Amino acid sequence: MSVTEYDVIILGAGVAGLTAGTFLAGRGFKVALVTSGEPTACLSTGCIDVCSRNHNPLVGIKELPPAHPYHLVPGETIIESLNNFQAAMSDIGIPYVGTEKENRLVLSALGTFKTSCLVPSTMAAAPQDTKASIHIVSFAGLKDFYPSYIISRRNNSKTSVYDAGVSSTMGIASHFEDKDFLKSFIIWLKEQNIDEDTIAFPAVLGLESAVEIVKTISTSVGKPVFEIPTIPPSMPGRRLFNALKDNFRKKGGNIYWGWPVIGVEKSGKIIEAVTTESKGRPNSLNGKAFILATGSFVGGGLTATREAIIENVFHLPVHVPGPRDTWFENDYFSFNHAIGRAGIKVDSFLRPTETPLENIFVCGGILADTEILKYGCGHGLALATAHVAAKSCMEYIR
Amino acid sequence: MNFEHCIRCTICVENCPVMRANPDFPGPKQAGPDAQRFRSDREKAEDKWVLLCCQCKRCVISCPCGVEPAEIILKAQQRYGLEHPRTAAHLLFANNYYLSALGSLLAPVANIVAATEIGKKIFRAMGIATYIPFPKFRFRTLGSEKKSRTRAIKKVAFFYGCFINFYRPDIGRKIISLLSSFNVDVVLPPQWCCGLPALGNGNLALARFFAQKNAASLSNYIDAGYDIIYSCTSCGHTISNDYPDILKIPQAKKIAENTYNIHEYIVKLMDEGYIKPQFQEVRQKLAYHIPCHLRALGIGYPAAKLMSLIPGLECEILDDNCCGLSGSYGFKKSNEPTAISIGNRAVARIMKTGASAIVGDCGSCRMQLGGLSGLTTLDPVEVLSESLGIRHIQLKSAPP
Ligand SMILES: Cc1cc2nc3c(=O)[nH]c(=O)nc-3n(C[C@H](O)[C@H](O)[C@H](O)COP(=O)(O)OP(=O)(O)OC[C@H]3O[C@@H](n4cnc5c(N)ncnc54)[C@H](O)[C@@H]3O)c2cc1C
Ligand code: SF4
Ligand code: SF4
């Protein structure tokens, strides 16, 4: 009786890896997910960008350049992946609002709008126009959140400051989980006699119970309440990560934390096992198929050296967008840096091309030609390609 | 470990239980890689707040860049410990082994003192928190049990650690019974405290002293063909990770290569086909609190795998929370509010599962969570033994 044989080993605990893992575990496969650390989802706004280039994300996807990996995903699979995501999140208690047919606007801390497709319910009440007046509550000492940016774009809006006794995002979010703190906060909020249409907060309204906290505040003051995403530490990003992780576990998936894959065992065209670093014996896990979801540069899937770009685990050939001096534009904030196209080229099964290896499937940010920043397609592309990779994996194993 | 690899993503900050509970602690990013750029050998260490870190290693596990903030902080703690006079509580807990050994000899007296109001006052005066029942010292320690002698092929030397030795020798005996039922020969090698309490209290010299003695003993057994097993995940983490790293023990690599978590070892026996345990139904819903150091060991959750084979057993894995006690950390009065706040968060999550009992590999986690929740706590070995109907082997004990 083998207890450690898995059908599928997933590399990476990002939106892509966890989604592929949940899909497979939910269909009875034995799945292990290994990860070196926590994913970029924790740094994100928690909003699911599908394609922000067009008001209708599905139309936007059709307009993407031919090399874009979205074109490898059948239209119905994109919709299926978003529906599965929304159903799972409602189940786990952090519902997402929105549909695949139209993008929504999310008010940013700068007062501008971010375009996204599915947004956490705690951001649902954000105004979709520039006219509605907003009362922005900020917190004494909280860094990187300045209501005056928003007010400079909306002169009918106001702000007030609450002293939570702590000033870090984590600290304030923890306080909100405390019922007595919430009670006295609401008393204070009522005393502000707010006239504006809606009330906005930086996204610090709790970690585990954010949905209820937003509801409680909203019913107490009788006004719509919403969160504005902050730079990391990002509570909505962490809530998303936690929910995906819990969902994967609920379906029977196993997670190996602190498990950076540093080596592989091969036999011909087949990968048999992956190994991690350890102070003692090599730790390895066997699987029939492997899903590579280690992300791009920030996630740790790719490393750029002076001369080349390396895929860190299987040393798969990496599509490089040209000689090094063309990787970056002069404008630091440009969305067009060519390096955004670096990654792994795949076929329609999301199997890497130009390699003899047969049982690896690739999904998420590590794919070539994603240009995630430019097209606003981070988590959405991860959800969609994870579904394709998982299905290919199923077919391969059968 | 390289502090320069930090990209300041703050993922570690989100994972730090202490930072969430105690605003005086600047968190792993600032206390680790950020402050490291300003630490100099030529200046006295003034970063007293490094002592607030409970060494749960959650920052290490979560960091996507391999920075290991806890290891940077651990070194800063050792340095601070060297350069500053220690409090009574630090000295006491660093010497936990001797204290417990003494307590074990004087068990009846020690228990009475610890239970009385005056006893509690004495402990408080020394800076020891008393909010959960202080572990009761047991009279007969496992170290004084005779070696178990059954004829078998697989041979293991059991590093039982202080908790089992001084507080719960019954669990140690259950482990021996369980392994014996699998036809594994278990011996109890000469051993001392693993050294973690000394390390956690800034006493590198004492930690190294213990580590060297253990390493010499364990290394002998490995040479004689034994595998080493441990049950306490913190001892296991110290032996496998701190012996080679911060303590620089010469035999550390050999030891790490041959040391197994007890459940990891059982899984290995199953994978090799050495045993085919027939798990019987256990109708219970358990909340499995994963000790931080099990997570940090990077071996997955082998006990969860075994328990998942038990028919009827529902076992929900909870690994998002530290228990807050962190060995001796929460016993220090100054850390008490932090420890309680962290622990209550873990308990709130456990209560959500509706489980009737808590299962966990680490004795001090169980003490904390049982104390704060009022629920029964179990070692995974107790659950496995029940399912396998293992009868408790009566070992003859040496006279006390
Ligand atoms: C700062 C930032 C903000 C973003 N904000 C948004 C947003 O608001 N909305 C949105 O839709 N998208 C956003 N994105 C993009 C989005 O996060 C990703 O594109 C998407 O989630 C896909 O991630 P992934 O699962 O492919 O990989 P990642 O999230 O990068 O995760 C990779 C995982 O692999 C693990 N890993 C890496 N190497 C190894 C190894 N050798 N062995 C084992 N494990 C390994 C990592 O530890 C990590 O867990 C943002 C990205 C960044 C960087
Ligand atoms: S130590 Fe690691 S997790 Fe923490 S901020 Fe630096 S890179 Fe991020
Ligand atoms: S080891 Fe634990 S307490 Fe210490 S900094 Fe890291 S996460 Fe925080």
PDB file of N, CA, C and O in Angstrom, chain B residues 301-357:
ATOM      1  N   TYR B 301       2.279  16.603   5.968  1.00  0.00           N
ATOM      2  CA  TYR B 301       1.621  16.257   7.223  1.00  0.00           C
ATOM      3  C   TYR B 301       1.382  14.752   7.283  1.00  0.00           C
ATOM      4  O   TYR B 301       0.278  14.278   7.047  1.00  0.00           O
ATOM      5  N   PRO B 302       2.452  13.986   7.604  1.00  0.00           N
ATOM      6  CA  PRO B 302       2.317  12.530   7.528  1.00  0.00           C
ATOM      7  C   PRO B 302       1.250  11.960   8.463  1.00  0.00           C
ATOM      8  O   PRO B 302       0.590  10.994   8.108  1.00  0.00           O
ATOM      9  N   ALA B 303       1.069  12.556   9.648  1.00  0.00           N
ATOM     10  CA  ALA B 303       0.053  12.015  10.560  1.00  0.00           C
ATOM     11  C   ALA B 303      -1.338  12.191   9.955  1.00  0.00           C
ATOM     12  O   ALA B 303      -2.217  11.347  10.118  1.00  0.00           O
ATOM     13  N   ALA B 304      -1.522  13.291   9.226  1.00  0.00           N
ATOM     14  CA  ALA B 304      -2.824  13.527   8.593  1.00  0.00           C
ATOM     15  C   ALA B 304      -3.092  12.443   7.563  1.00  0.00           C
ATOM     16  O   ALA B 304      -4.215  11.964   7.411  1.00  0.00           O
ATOM     17  N   LYS B 305      -2.037  12.056   6.877  1.00  0.00           N
ATOM     18  CA  LYS B 305      -2.183  11.020   5.866  1.00  0.00           C
ATOM     19  C   LYS B 305      -2.618   9.710   6.523  1.00  0.00           C
ATOM     20  O   LYS B 305      -3.498   9.018   6.045  1.00  0.00           O
ATOM     21  N   LEU B 306      -1.982   9.372   7.648  1.00  0.00           N
ATOM     22  CA  LEU B 306      -2.340   8.136   8.342  1.00  0.00           C
ATOM     23  C   LEU B 306      -3.766   8.217   8.879  1.00  0.00           C
ATOM     24  O   LEU B 306      -4.544   7.284   8.737  1.00  0.00           O
ATOM     25  N   MET B 307      -4.106   9.369   9.476  1.00  0.00           N
ATOM     26  CA  MET B 307      -5.437   9.478  10.067  1.00  0.00           C
ATOM     27  C   MET B 307      -6.518   9.448   8.987  1.00  0.00           C
ATOM     28  O   MET B 307      -7.642   9.041   9.236  1.00  0.00           O
ATOM     29  N   SER B 308      -6.138   9.874   7.752  1.00  0.00           N
ATOM     30  CA  SER B 308      -7.133   9.864   6.681  1.00  0.00           C
ATOM     31  C   SER B 308      -7.463   8.423   6.271  1.00  0.00           C
ATOM     32  O   SER B 308      -8.443   8.179   5.573  1.00  0.00           O
ATOM     33  N   LEU B 309      -6.662   7.453   6.705  1.00  0.00           N
ATOM     34  CA  LEU B 309      -6.941   6.057   6.377  1.00  0.00           C
ATOM     35  C   LEU B 309      -7.885   5.414   7.393  1.00  0.00           C
ATOM     36  O   LEU B 309      -8.315   4.281   7.224  1.00  0.00           O
ATOM     37  N   ILE B 310      -8.198   6.163   8.472  1.00  0.00           N
ATOM     38  CA  ILE B 310      -9.047   5.593   9.521  1.00  0.00           C
ATOM     39  C   ILE B 310     -10.517   5.787   9.139  1.00  0.00           C
ATOM     40  O   ILE B 310     -10.966   6.921   9.001  1.00  0.00           O
ATOM     41  N   PRO B 311     -11.258   4.691   8.951  1.00  0.00           N
ATOM     42  CA  PRO B 311     -12.655   4.842   8.565  1.00  0.00           C
ATOM     43  C   PRO B 311     -13.442   5.579   9.650  1.00  0.00           C
ATOM     44  O   PRO B 311     -13.218   5.352  10.841  1.00  0.00           O
ATOM     45  N   GLY B 312     -14.327   6.457   9.216  1.00  0.00           N
ATOM     46  CA  GLY B 312     -15.211   7.147  10.156  1.00  0.00           C
ATOM     47  C   GLY B 312     -14.600   8.377  10.790  1.00  0.00           C
ATOM     48  O   GLY B 312     -15.304   9.205  11.363  1.00  0.00           O
ATOM     49  N   LEU B 313     -13.285   8.517  10.701  1.00  0.00           N
ATOM     50  CA  LEU B 313     -12.644   9.660  11.357  1.00  0.00           C
ATOM     51  C   LEU B 313     -12.684  10.879  10.443  1.00  0.00           C
ATOM     52  O   LEU B 313     -12.277  10.819   9.292  1.00  0.00           O
ATOM     53  N   GLU B 314     -13.206  11.965  10.999  1.00  0.00           N
ATOM     54  CA  GLU B 314     -13.179  13.222  10.252  1.00  0.00           C
ATOM     55  C   GLU B 314     -12.102  14.066  10.891  1.00  0.00           C
ATOM     56  O   GLU B 314     -12.119  14.284  12.098  1.00  0.00           O
ATOM     57  N   CYS B 315     -11.175  14.555  10.087  1.00  0.00           N
ATOM     58  CA  CYS B 315     -10.049  15.257  10.677  1.00  0.00           C
ATOM     59  C   CYS B 315      -9.770  16.496   9.838  1.00  0.00           C
ATOM     60  O   CYS B 315      -9.290  16.397   8.713  1.00  0.00           O
ATOM     61  N   GLU B 316     -10.124  17.660  10.361  1.00  0.00           N
ATOM     62  CA  GLU B 316      -9.931  18.885   9.580  1.00  0.00           C
ATOM     63  C   GLU B 316      -8.556  19.474   9.883  1.00  0.00           C
ATOM     64  O   GLU B 316      -8.210  19.714  11.034  1.00  0.00           O
ATOM     65  N   ILE B 317      -7.781  19.699   8.824  1.00  0.00           N
ATOM     66  CA  ILE B 317      -6.431  20.229   9.002  1.00  0.00           C
ATOM     67  C   ILE B 317      -6.480  21.741   9.173  1.00  0.00           C
ATOM     68  O   ILE B 317      -7.060  22.449   8.356  1.00  0.00           O
ATOM     69  N   LEU B 318      -5.861  22.243  10.245  1.00  0.00           N
ATOM     70  CA  LEU B 318      -5.808  23.684  10.479  1.00  0.00           C
ATOM     71  C   LEU B 318      -4.340  24.089  10.582  1.00  0.00           C
ATOM     72  O   LEU B 318      -3.658  23.727  11.537  1.00  0.00           O
ATOM     73  N   ASP B 319      -3.849  24.822   9.592  1.00  0.00           N
ATOM     74  CA  ASP B 319      -2.433  25.197   9.670  1.00  0.00           C
ATOM     75  C   ASP B 319      -2.197  26.692   9.502  1.00  0.00           C
ATOM     76  O   ASP B 319      -1.089  27.125   9.248  1.00  0.00           O
ATOM     77  N   ASP B 320      -3.261  27.489   9.656  1.00  0.00           N
ATOM     78  CA  ASP B 320      -3.079  28.929   9.504  1.00  0.00           C
ATOM     79  C   ASP B 320      -2.682  29.623  10.796  1.00  0.00           C
ATOM     80  O   ASP B 320      -2.337  30.793  10.784  1.00  0.00           O
ATOM     81  N   ASN B 321      -2.780  28.918  11.917  1.00  0.00           N
ATOM     82  CA  ASN B 321      -2.542  29.598  13.186  1.00  0.00           C
ATOM     83  C   ASN B 321      -1.447  28.951  14.010  1.00  0.00           C
ATOM     84  O   ASN B 321      -1.353  27.736  14.093  1.00  0.00           O
ATOM     85  N   CYS B 322      -0.670  29.823  14.626  1.00  0.00           N
ATOM     86  CA  CYS B 322       0.289  29.414  15.641  1.00  0.00           C
ATOM     87  C   CYS B 322      -0.508  29.294  16.942  1.00  0.00           C
ATOM     88  O   CYS B 322      -1.491  29.993  17.125  1.00  0.00           O
ATOM     89  N   CYS B 323      -0.101  28.405  17.867  1.00  0.00           N
ATOM     90  CA  CYS B 323      -0.832  28.289  19.129  1.00  0.00           C
ATOM     91  C   CYS B 323      -0.460  29.427  20.072  1.00  0.00           C
ATOM     92  O   CYS B 323      -1.173  29.715  21.008  1.00  0.00           O
ATOM     93  N   GLY B 324       0.685  30.069  19.833  1.00  0.00           N
ATOM     94  CA  GLY B 324       1.083  31.211  20.650  1.00  0.00           C
ATOM     95  C   GLY B 324       2.019  30.866  21.786  1.00  0.00           C
ATOM     96  O   GLY B 324       2.721  31.729  22.291  1.00  0.00           O
ATOM     97  N   LEU B 325       2.034  29.589  22.200  1.00  0.00           N
ATOM     98  CA  LEU B 325       2.865  29.255  23.355  1.00  0.00           C
ATOM     99  C   LEU B 325       4.335  29.134  22.960  1.00  0.00           C
ATOM    100  O   LEU B 325       5.217  29.579  23.676  1.00  0.00           O
ATOM    101  N   SER B 326       4.574  28.547  21.806  1.00  0.00           N
ATOM    102  CA  SER B 326       5.927  28.409  21.271  1.00  0.00           C
ATOM    103  C   SER B 326       6.926  27.971  22.328  1.00  0.00           C
ATOM    104  O   SER B 326       7.868  28.693  22.644  1.00  0.00           O
ATOM    105  N   GLY B 327       6.709  26.797  22.871  1.00  0.00           N
ATOM    106  CA  GLY B 327       7.625  26.285  23.889  1.00  0.00           C
ATOM    107  C   GLY B 327       7.547  27.127  25.134  1.00  0.00           C
ATOM    108  O   GLY B 327       6.506  27.234  25.747  1.00  0.00           O
ATOM    109  N   SER B 328       8.637  27.772  25.471  1.00  0.00           N
ATOM    110  CA  SER B 328       8.647  28.540  26.718  1.00  0.00           C
ATOM    111  C   SER B 328       8.225  29.993  26.505  1.00  0.00           C
ATOM    112  O   SER B 328       8.009  30.726  27.455  1.00  0.00           O
ATOM    113  N   TYR B 329       8.073  30.393  25.245  1.00  0.00           N
ATOM    114  CA  TYR B 329       7.787  31.795  24.920  1.00  0.00           C
ATOM    115  C   TYR B 329       6.599  32.346  25.712  1.00  0.00           C
ATOM    116  O   TYR B 329       6.685  33.370  26.377  1.00  0.00           O
ATOM    117  N   GLY B 330       5.473  31.616  25.630  1.00  0.00           N
ATOM    118  CA  GLY B 330       4.248  32.101  26.262  1.00  0.00           C
ATOM    119  C   GLY B 330       4.254  31.992  27.767  1.00  0.00           C
ATOM    120  O   GLY B 330       3.404  32.550  28.449  1.00  0.00           O
ATOM    121  N   PHE B 331       5.234  31.237  28.302  1.00  0.00           N
ATOM    122  CA  PHE B 331       5.317  31.126  29.753  1.00  0.00           C
ATOM    123  C   PHE B 331       5.959  32.349  30.381  1.00  0.00           C
ATOM    124  O   PHE B 331       5.974  32.495  31.586  1.00  0.00           O
ATOM    125  N   LYS B 332       6.540  33.215  29.538  1.00  0.00           N
ATOM    126  CA  LYS B 332       7.140  34.420  30.100  1.00  0.00           C
ATOM    127  C   LYS B 332       6.059  35.462  30.267  1.00  0.00           C
ATOM    128  O   LYS B 332       5.284  35.714  29.352  1.00  0.00           O
ATOM    129  N   LYS B 333       6.052  36.077  31.438  1.00  0.00           N
ATOM    130  CA  LYS B 333       4.961  36.982  31.778  1.00  0.00           C
ATOM    131  C   LYS B 333       4.815  38.094  30.744  1.00  0.00           C
ATOM    132  O   LYS B 333       3.711  38.463  30.372  1.00  0.00           O
ATOM    133  N   SER B 334       5.965  38.606  30.269  1.00  0.00           N
ATOM    134  CA  SER B 334       5.879  39.738  29.338  1.00  0.00           C
ATOM    135  C   SER B 334       5.256  39.311  28.013  1.00  0.00           C
ATOM    136  O   SER B 334       4.718  40.132  27.290  1.00  0.00           O
ATOM    137  N   ASN B 335       5.308  38.032  27.692  1.00  0.00           N
ATOM    138  CA  ASN B 335       4.728  37.562  26.431  1.00  0.00           C
ATOM    139  C   ASN B 335       3.301  37.069  26.588  1.00  0.00           C
ATOM    140  O   ASN B 335       2.654  36.715  25.615  1.00  0.00           O
ATOM    141  N   GLU B 336       2.828  37.035  27.837  1.00  0.00           N
ATOM    142  CA  GLU B 336       1.547  36.384  28.101  1.00  0.00           C
ATOM    143  C   GLU B 336       0.396  36.954  27.261  1.00  0.00           C
ATOM    144  O   GLU B 336      -0.321  36.188  26.617  1.00  0.00           O
ATOM    145  N   PRO B 337       0.205  38.287  27.229  1.00  0.00           N
ATOM    146  CA  PRO B 337      -0.928  38.791  26.449  1.00  0.00           C
ATOM    147  C   PRO B 337      -0.824  38.412  24.967  1.00  0.00           C
ATOM    148  O   PRO B 337      -1.819  38.063  24.340  1.00  0.00           O
ATOM    149  N   THR B 338       0.401  38.467  24.423  1.00  0.00           N
ATOM    150  CA  THR B 338       0.595  38.093  23.023  1.00  0.00           C
ATOM    151  C   THR B 338       0.219  36.636  22.819  1.00  0.00           C
ATOM    152  O   THR B 338      -0.516  36.283  21.892  1.00  0.00           O
ATOM    153  N   ALA B 339       0.718  35.782  23.713  1.00  0.00           N
ATOM    154  CA  ALA B 339       0.474  34.348  23.579  1.00  0.00           C
ATOM    155  C   ALA B 339      -1.014  34.027  23.676  1.00  0.00           C
ATOM    156  O   ALA B 339      -1.539  33.214  22.912  1.00  0.00           O
ATOM    157  N   ILE B 340      -1.701  34.707  24.587  1.00  0.00           N
ATOM    158  CA  ILE B 340      -3.135  34.436  24.745  1.00  0.00           C
ATOM    159  C   ILE B 340      -3.884  34.900  23.511  1.00  0.00           C
ATOM    160  O   ILE B 340      -4.764  34.215  22.985  1.00  0.00           O
ATOM    161  N   SER B 341      -3.521  36.070  23.021  1.00  0.00           N
ATOM    162  CA  SER B 341      -4.227  36.598  21.859  1.00  0.00           C
ATOM    163  C   SER B 341      -4.024  35.705  20.635  1.00  0.00           C
ATOM    164  O   SER B 341      -4.964  35.418  19.895  1.00  0.00           O
ATOM    165  N   ILE B 342      -2.790  35.233  20.446  1.00  0.00           N
ATOM    166  CA  ILE B 342      -2.532  34.326  19.310  1.00  0.00           C
ATOM    167  C   ILE B 342      -3.300  33.022  19.510  1.00  0.00           C
ATOM    168  O   ILE B 342      -3.946  32.512  18.604  1.00  0.00           O
ATOM    169  N   GLY B 343      -3.239  32.506  20.739  1.00  0.00           N
ATOM    170  CA  GLY B 343      -3.901  31.238  21.041  1.00  0.00           C
ATOM    171  C   GLY B 343      -5.406  31.315  20.851  1.00  0.00           C
ATOM    172  O   GLY B 343      -6.025  30.402  20.308  1.00  0.00           O
ATOM    173  N   ASN B 344      -6.000  32.432  21.272  1.00  0.00           N
ATOM    174  CA  ASN B 344      -7.444  32.555  21.136  1.00  0.00           C
ATOM    175  C   ASN B 344      -7.885  32.576  19.681  1.00  0.00           C
ATOM    176  O   ASN B 344      -8.962  32.105  19.333  1.00  0.00           O
ATOM    177  N   ARG B 345      -7.024  33.134  18.836  1.00  0.00           N
ATOM    178  CA  ARG B 345      -7.345  33.139  17.409  1.00  0.00           C
ATOM    179  C   ARG B 345      -7.382  31.694  16.878  1.00  0.00           C
ATOM    180  O   ARG B 345      -8.279  31.304  16.142  1.00  0.00           O
ATOM    181  N   ALA B 346      -6.388  30.923  17.308  1.00  0.00           N
ATOM    182  CA  ALA B 346      -6.339  29.516  16.880  1.00  0.00           C
ATOM    183  C   ALA B 346      -7.556  28.761  17.411  1.00  0.00           C
ATOM    184  O   ALA B 346      -8.172  27.974  16.696  1.00  0.00           O
ATOM    185  N   VAL B 347      -7.911  29.051  18.685  1.00  0.00           N
ATOM    186  CA  VAL B 347      -9.047  28.355  19.288  1.00  0.00           C
ATOM    187  C   VAL B 347     -10.346  28.727  18.576  1.00  0.00           C
ATOM    188  O   VAL B 347     -11.190  27.868  18.294  1.00  0.00           O
ATOM    189  N   ALA B 348     -10.495  30.010  18.227  1.00  0.00           N
ATOM    190  CA  ALA B 348     -11.716  30.438  17.536  1.00  0.00           C
ATOM    191  C   ALA B 348     -11.881  29.644  16.239  1.00  0.00           C
ATOM    192  O   ALA B 348     -12.981  29.207  15.885  1.00  0.00           O
ATOM    193  N   ARG B 349     -10.782  29.432  15.553  1.00  0.00           N
ATOM    194  CA  ARG B 349     -10.832  28.695  14.297  1.00  0.00           C
ATOM    195  C   ARG B 349     -11.171  27.217  14.563  1.00  0.00           C
ATOM    196  O   ARG B 349     -11.969  26.618  13.832  1.00  0.00           O
ATOM    197  N   ILE B 350     -10.599  26.681  15.629  1.00  0.00           N
ATOM    198  CA  ILE B 350     -10.875  25.282  15.978  1.00  0.00           C
ATOM    199  C   ILE B 350     -12.363  25.113  16.299  1.00  0.00           C
ATOM    200  O   ILE B 350     -13.008  24.159  15.860  1.00  0.00           O
ATOM    201  N   MET B 351     -12.916  26.082  17.042  1.00  0.00           N
ATOM    202  CA  MET B 351     -14.318  25.978  17.449  1.00  0.00           C
ATOM    203  C   MET B 351     -15.237  25.970  16.237  1.00  0.00           C
ATOM    204  O   MET B 351     -16.290  25.351  16.242  1.00  0.00           O
ATOM    205  N   LYS B 352     -14.831  26.675  15.173  1.00  0.00           N
ATOM    206  CA  LYS B 352     -15.649  26.722  13.956  1.00  0.00           C
ATOM    207  C   LYS B 352     -15.827  25.341  13.326  1.00  0.00           C
ATOM    208  O   LYS B 352     -16.769  25.109  12.596  1.00  0.00           O
ATOM    209  N   THR B 353     -14.875  24.435  13.576  1.00  0.00           N
ATOM    210  CA  THR B 353     -14.958  23.125  12.942  1.00  0.00           C
ATOM    211  C   THR B 353     -16.004  22.236  13.606  1.00  0.00           C
ATOM    212  O   THR B 353     -16.438  21.260  13.025  1.00  0.00           O
ATOM    213  N   GLY B 354     -16.397  22.582  14.829  1.00  0.00           N
ATOM    214  CA  GLY B 354     -17.334  21.737  15.567  1.00  0.00           C
ATOM    215  C   GLY B 354     -16.716  20.427  16.027  1.00  0.00           C
ATOM    216  O   GLY B 354     -17.437  19.481  16.340  1.00  0.00           O
ATOM    217  N   ALA B 355     -15.393  20.363  16.055  1.00  0.00           N
ATOM    218  CA  ALA B 355     -14.719  19.125  16.433  1.00  0.00           C
ATOM    219  C   ALA B 355     -14.886  18.867  17.928  1.00  0.00           C
ATOM    220  O   ALA B 355     -15.044  19.798  18.718  1.00  0.00           O
ATOM    221  N   SER B 356     -14.834  17.582  18.308  1.00  0.00           N
ATOM    222  CA  SER B 356     -15.013  17.251  19.718  1.00  0.00           C
ATOM    223  C   SER B 356     -13.680  17.227  20.452  1.00  0.00           C
ATOM    224  O   SER B 356     -13.633  17.226  21.669  1.00  0.00           O
ATOM    225  N   ALA B 357     -12.583  17.175  19.712  1.00  0.00           N
ATOM    226  CA  ALA B 357     -11.268  17.172  20.359  1.00  0.00           C
ATOM    227  C   ALA B 357     -10.229  17.736  19.396  1.00  0.00           C
ATOM    228  O   ALA B 357     -10.458  17.802  18.189  1.00  0.00           O
TER     229      ALA B 357
END
